mmCIF file with all atom_site columns, C-alpha atoms in Angstrom:
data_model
loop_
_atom_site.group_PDB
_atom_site.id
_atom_site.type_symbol
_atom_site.label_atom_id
_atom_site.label_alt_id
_atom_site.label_comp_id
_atom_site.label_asym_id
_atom_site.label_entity_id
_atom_site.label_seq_id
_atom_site.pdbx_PDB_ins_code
_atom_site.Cartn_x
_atom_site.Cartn_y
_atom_site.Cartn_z
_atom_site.occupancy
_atom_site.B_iso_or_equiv
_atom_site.pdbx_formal_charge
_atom_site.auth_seq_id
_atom_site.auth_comp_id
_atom_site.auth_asym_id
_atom_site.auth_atom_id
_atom_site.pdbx_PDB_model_num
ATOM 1   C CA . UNK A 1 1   ? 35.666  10.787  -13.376 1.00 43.00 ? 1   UNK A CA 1
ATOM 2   C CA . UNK A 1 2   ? 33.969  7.869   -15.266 1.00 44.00 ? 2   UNK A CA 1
ATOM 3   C CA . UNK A 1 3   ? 31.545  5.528   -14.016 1.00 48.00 ? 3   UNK A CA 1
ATOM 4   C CA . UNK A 1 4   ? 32.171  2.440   -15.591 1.00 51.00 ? 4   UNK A CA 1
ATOM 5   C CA . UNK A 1 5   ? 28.839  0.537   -13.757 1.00 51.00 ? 5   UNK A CA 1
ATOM 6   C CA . UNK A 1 6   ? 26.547  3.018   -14.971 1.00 52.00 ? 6   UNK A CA 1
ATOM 7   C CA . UNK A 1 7   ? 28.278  3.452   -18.305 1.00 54.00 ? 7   UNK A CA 1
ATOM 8   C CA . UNK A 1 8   ? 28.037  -0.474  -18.646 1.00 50.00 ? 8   UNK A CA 1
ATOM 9   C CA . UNK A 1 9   ? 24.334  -0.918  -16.868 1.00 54.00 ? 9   UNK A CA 1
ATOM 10  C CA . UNK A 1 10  ? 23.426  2.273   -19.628 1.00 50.00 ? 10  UNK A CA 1
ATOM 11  C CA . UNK A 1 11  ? 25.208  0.335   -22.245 1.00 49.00 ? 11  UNK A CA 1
ATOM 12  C CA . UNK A 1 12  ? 22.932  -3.386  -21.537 1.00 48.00 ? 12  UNK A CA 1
ATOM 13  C CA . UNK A 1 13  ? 20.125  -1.465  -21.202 1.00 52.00 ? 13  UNK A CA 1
ATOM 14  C CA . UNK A 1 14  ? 20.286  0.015   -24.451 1.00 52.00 ? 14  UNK A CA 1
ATOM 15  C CA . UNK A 1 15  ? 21.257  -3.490  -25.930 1.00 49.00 ? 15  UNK A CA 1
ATOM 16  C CA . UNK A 1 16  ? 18.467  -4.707  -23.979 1.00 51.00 ? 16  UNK A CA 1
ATOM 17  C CA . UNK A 1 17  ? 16.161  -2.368  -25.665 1.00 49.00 ? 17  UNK A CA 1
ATOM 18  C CA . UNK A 1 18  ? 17.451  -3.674  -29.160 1.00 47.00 ? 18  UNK A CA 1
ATOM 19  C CA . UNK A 1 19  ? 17.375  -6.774  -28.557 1.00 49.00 ? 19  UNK A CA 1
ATOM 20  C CA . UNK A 1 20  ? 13.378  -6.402  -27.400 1.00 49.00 ? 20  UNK A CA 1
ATOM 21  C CA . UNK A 1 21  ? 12.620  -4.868  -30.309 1.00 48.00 ? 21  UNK A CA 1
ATOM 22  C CA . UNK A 1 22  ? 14.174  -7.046  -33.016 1.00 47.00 ? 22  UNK A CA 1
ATOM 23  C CA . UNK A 1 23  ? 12.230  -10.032 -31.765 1.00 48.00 ? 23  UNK A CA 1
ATOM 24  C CA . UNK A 1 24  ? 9.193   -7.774  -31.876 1.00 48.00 ? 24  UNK A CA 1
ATOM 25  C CA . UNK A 1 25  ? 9.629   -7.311  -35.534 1.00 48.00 ? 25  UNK A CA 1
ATOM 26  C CA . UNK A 1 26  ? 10.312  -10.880 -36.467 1.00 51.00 ? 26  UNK A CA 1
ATOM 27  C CA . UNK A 1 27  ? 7.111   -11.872 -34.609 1.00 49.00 ? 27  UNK A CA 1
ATOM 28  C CA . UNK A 1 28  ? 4.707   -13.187 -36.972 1.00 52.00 ? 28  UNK A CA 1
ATOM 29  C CA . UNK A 1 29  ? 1.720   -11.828 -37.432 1.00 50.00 ? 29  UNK A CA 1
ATOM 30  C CA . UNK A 1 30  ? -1.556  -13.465 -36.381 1.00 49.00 ? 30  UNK A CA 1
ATOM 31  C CA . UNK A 1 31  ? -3.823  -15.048 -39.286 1.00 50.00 ? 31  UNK A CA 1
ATOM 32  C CA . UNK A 1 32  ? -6.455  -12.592 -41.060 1.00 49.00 ? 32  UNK A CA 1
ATOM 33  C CA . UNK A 1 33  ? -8.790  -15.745 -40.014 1.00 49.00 ? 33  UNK A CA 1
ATOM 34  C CA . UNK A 1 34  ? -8.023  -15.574 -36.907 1.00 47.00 ? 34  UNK A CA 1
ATOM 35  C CA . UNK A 1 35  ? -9.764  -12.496 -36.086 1.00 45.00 ? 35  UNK A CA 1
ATOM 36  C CA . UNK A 1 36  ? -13.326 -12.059 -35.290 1.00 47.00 ? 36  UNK A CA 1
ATOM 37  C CA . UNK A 1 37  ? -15.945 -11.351 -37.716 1.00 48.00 ? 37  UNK A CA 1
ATOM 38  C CA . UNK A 1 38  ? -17.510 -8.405  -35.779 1.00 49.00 ? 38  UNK A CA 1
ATOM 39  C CA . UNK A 1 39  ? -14.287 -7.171  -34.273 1.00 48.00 ? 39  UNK A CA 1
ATOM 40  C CA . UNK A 1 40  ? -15.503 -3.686  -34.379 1.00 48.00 ? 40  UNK A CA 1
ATOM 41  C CA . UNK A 1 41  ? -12.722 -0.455  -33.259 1.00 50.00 ? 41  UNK A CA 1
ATOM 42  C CA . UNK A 1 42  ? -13.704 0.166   -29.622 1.00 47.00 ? 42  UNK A CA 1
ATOM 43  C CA . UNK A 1 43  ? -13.309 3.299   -28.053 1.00 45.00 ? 43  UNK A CA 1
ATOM 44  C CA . UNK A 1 44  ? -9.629  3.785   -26.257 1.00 47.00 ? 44  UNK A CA 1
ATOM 45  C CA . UNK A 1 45  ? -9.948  3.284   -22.271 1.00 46.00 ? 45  UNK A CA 1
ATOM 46  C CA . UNK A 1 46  ? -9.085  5.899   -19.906 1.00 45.00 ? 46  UNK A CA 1
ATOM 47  C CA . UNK A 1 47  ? -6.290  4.972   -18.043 1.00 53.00 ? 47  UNK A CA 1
ATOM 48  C CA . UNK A 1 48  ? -6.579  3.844   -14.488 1.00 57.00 ? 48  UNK A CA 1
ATOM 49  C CA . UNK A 1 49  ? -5.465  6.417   -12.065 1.00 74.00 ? 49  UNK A CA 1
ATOM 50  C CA . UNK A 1 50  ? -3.201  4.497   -9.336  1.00 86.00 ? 50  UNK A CA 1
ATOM 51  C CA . UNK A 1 51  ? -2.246  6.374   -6.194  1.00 91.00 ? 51  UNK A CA 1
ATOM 52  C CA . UNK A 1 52  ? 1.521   6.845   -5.969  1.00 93.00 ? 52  UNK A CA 1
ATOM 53  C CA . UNK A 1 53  ? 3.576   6.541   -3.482  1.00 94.00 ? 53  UNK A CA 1
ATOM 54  C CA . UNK A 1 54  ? 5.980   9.273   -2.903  1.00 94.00 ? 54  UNK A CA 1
ATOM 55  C CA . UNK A 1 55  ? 8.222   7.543   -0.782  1.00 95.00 ? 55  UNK A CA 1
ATOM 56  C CA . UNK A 1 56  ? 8.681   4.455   -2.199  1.00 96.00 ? 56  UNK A CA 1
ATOM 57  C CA . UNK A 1 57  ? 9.055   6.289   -5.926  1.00 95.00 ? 57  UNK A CA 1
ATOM 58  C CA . UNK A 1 58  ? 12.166  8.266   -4.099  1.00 94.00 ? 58  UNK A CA 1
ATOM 59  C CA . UNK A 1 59  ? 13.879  4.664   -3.945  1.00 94.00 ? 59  UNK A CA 1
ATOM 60  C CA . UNK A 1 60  ? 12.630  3.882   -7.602  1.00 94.00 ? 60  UNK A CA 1
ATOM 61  C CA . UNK A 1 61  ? 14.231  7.207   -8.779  1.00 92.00 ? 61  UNK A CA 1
ATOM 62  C CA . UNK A 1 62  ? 17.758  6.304   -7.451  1.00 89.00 ? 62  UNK A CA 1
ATOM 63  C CA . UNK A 1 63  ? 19.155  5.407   -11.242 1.00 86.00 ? 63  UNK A CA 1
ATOM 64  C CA . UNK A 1 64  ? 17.913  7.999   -12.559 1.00 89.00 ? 64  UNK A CA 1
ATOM 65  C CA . UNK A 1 65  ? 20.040  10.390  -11.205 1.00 82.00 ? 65  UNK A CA 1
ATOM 66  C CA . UNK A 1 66  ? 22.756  9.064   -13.024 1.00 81.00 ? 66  UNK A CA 1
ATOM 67  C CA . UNK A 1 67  ? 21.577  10.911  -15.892 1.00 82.00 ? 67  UNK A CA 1
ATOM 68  C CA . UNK A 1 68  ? 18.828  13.507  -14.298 1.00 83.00 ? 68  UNK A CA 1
ATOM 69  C CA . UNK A 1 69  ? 20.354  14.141  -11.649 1.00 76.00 ? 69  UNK A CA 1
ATOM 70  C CA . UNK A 1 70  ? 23.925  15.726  -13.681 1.00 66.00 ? 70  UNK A CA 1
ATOM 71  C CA . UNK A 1 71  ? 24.278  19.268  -12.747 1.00 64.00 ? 71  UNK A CA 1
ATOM 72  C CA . UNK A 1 72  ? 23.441  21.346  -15.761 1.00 59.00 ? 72  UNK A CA 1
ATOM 73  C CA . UNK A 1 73  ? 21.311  18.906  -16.784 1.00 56.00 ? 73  UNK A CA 1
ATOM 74  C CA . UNK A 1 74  ? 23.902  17.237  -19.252 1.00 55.00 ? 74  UNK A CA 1
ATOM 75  C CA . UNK A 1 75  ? 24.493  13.852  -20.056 1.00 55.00 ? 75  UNK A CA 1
ATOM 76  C CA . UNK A 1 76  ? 28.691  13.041  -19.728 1.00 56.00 ? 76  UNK A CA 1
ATOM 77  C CA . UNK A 1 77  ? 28.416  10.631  -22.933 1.00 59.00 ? 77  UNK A CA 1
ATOM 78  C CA . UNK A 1 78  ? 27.070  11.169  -25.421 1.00 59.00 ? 78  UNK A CA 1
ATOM 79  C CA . UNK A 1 79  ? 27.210  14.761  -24.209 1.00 62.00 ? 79  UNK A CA 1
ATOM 80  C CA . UNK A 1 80  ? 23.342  16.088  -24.669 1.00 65.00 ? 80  UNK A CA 1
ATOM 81  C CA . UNK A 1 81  ? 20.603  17.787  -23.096 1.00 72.00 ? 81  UNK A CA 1
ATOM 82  C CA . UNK A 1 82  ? 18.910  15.716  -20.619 1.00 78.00 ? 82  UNK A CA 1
ATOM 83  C CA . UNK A 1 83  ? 15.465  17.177  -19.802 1.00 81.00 ? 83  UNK A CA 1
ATOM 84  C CA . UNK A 1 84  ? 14.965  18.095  -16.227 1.00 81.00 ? 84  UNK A CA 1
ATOM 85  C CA . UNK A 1 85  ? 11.892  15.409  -14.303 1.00 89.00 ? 85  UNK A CA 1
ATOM 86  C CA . UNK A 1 86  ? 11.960  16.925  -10.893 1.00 89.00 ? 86  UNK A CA 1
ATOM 87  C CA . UNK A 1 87  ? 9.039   19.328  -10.520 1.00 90.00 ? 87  UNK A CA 1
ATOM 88  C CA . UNK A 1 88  ? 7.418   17.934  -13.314 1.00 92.00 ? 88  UNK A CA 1
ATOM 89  C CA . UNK A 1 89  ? 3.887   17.271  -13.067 1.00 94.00 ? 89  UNK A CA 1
ATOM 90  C CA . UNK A 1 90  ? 2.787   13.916  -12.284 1.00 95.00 ? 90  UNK A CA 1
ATOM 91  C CA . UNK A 1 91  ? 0.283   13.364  -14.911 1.00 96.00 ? 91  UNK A CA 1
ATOM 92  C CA . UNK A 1 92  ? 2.882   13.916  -17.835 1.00 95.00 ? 92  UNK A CA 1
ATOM 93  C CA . UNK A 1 93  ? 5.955   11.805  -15.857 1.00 95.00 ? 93  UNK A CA 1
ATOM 94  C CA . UNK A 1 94  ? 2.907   9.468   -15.811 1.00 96.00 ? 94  UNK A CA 1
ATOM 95  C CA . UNK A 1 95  ? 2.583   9.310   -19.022 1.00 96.00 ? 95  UNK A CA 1
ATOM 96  C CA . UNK A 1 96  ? 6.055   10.031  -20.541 1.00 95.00 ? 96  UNK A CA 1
ATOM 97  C CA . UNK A 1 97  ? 6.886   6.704   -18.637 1.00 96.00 ? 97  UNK A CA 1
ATOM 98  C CA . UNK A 1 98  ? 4.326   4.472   -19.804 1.00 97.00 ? 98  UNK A CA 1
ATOM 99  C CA . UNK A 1 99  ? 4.470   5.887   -23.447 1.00 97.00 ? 99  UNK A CA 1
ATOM 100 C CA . UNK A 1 100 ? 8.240   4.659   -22.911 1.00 96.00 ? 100 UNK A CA 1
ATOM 101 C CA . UNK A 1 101 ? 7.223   1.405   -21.789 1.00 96.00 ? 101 UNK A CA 1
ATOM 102 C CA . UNK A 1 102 ? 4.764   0.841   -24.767 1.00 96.00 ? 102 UNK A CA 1
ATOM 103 C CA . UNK A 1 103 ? 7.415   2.495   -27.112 1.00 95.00 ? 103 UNK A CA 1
ATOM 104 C CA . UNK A 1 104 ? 5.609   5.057   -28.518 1.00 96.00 ? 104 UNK A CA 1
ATOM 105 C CA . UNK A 1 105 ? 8.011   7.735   -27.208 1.00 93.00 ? 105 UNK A CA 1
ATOM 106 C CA . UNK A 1 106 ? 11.293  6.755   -28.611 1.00 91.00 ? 106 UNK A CA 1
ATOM 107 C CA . UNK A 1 107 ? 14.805  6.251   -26.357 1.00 90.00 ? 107 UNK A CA 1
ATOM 108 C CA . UNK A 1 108 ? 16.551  3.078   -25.914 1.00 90.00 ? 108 UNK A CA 1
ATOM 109 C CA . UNK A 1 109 ? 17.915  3.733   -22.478 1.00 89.00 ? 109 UNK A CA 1
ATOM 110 C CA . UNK A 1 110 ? 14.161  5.316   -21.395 1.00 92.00 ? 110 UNK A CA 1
ATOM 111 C CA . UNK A 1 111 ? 12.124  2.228   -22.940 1.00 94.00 ? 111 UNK A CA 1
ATOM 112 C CA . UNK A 1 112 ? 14.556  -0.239  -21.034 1.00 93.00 ? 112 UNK A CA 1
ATOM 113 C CA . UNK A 1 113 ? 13.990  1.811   -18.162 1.00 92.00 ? 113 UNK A CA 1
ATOM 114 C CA . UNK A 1 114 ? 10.836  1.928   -18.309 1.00 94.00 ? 114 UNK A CA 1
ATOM 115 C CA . UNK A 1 115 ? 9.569   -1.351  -19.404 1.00 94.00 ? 115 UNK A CA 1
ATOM 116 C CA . UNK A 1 116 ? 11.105  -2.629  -15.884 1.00 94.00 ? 116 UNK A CA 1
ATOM 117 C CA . UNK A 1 117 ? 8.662   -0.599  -14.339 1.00 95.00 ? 117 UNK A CA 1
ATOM 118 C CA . UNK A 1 118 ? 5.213   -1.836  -13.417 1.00 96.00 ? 118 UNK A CA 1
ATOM 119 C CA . UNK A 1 119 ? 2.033   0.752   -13.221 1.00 96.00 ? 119 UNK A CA 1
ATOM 120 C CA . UNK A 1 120 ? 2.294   1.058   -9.586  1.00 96.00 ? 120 UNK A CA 1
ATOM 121 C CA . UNK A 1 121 ? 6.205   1.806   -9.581  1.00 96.00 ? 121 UNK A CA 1
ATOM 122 C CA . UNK A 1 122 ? 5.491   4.987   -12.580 1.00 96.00 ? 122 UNK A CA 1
ATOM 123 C CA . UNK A 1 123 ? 2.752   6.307   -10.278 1.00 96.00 ? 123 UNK A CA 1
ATOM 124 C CA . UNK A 1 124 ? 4.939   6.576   -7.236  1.00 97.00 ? 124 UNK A CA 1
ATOM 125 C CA . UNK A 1 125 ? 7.870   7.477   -9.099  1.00 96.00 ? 125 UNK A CA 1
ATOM 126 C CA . UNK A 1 126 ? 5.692   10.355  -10.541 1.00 95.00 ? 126 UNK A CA 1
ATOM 127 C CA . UNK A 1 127 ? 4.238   11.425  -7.169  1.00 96.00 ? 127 UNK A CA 1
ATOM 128 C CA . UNK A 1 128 ? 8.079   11.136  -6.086  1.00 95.00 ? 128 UNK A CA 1
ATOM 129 C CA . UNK A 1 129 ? 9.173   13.371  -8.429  1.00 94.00 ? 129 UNK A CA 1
ATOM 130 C CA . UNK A 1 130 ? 6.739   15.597  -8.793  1.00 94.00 ? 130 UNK A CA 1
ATOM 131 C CA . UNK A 1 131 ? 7.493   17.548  -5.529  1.00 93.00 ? 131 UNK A CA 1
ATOM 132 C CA . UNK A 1 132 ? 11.386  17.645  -6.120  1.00 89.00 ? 132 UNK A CA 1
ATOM 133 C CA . UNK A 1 133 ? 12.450  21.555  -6.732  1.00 82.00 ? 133 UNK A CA 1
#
């Protein structure tokens, strides 16, 4: 059977997504003379490491199993393989997540997802699932 609220929640997500990122690419860009002199390429940060919460990351996780949580791991439409997050480890649902939110990992549904989701909720949705079997 069908379920037309997460087919249509899936569906304006995804439009969502689209949406987000044709506005990004009609942005203008900022004035060469706007930047400093001496703006000089600065090492990349390390990322802070938040605590999760596993508890509250199992209530984050509840959409999720609309599409994780198929037996078989299958989406039902489109029908495709949907990769298995439980028992995952946390540091790469960490950062599968937030490489979602930035949109350098490409997915429409995932970067909607995901750009809902503060720091805080990835690291306890990552200690959440992290201990599922």
């Amino acid at each position: 059977m069908m379920r037309p609220l997460m087919i249509a929640a899936c569906f304006l997500l995804t439009a969502t997504a689209f949406s987000a990122s044709a506005q990004d690419a009609q942005a203008p860009a900022a004035p060469a003379a706007a930047a400093p002199a001496a703006a000089a390429p600065t090492a990349p940060t390390a990322p802070v490491s938040l605590k999760g919460d596993a508890a509250r990351g199992k209530q984050l996780t509840y959409t999720c199993q609309g599409c994780h949580g198929v037996t078989g791991y299958k989406n039902a439409y489109p029908n495709y393989h949907v990769p298995r997050i439980g028992g995952q480890s946390e540091v790469y649902l960490t950062n599968a997540l937030t490489e979602y939110k930035k949109g350098t990992r490409k997915h429409p549904t995932m970067q909607a997802q995901a750009q809902s989701f503060s720091d805080q909720d990835i690291a306890d949705i990552a200690a959440f699932l992290s201990t599922v079997k």
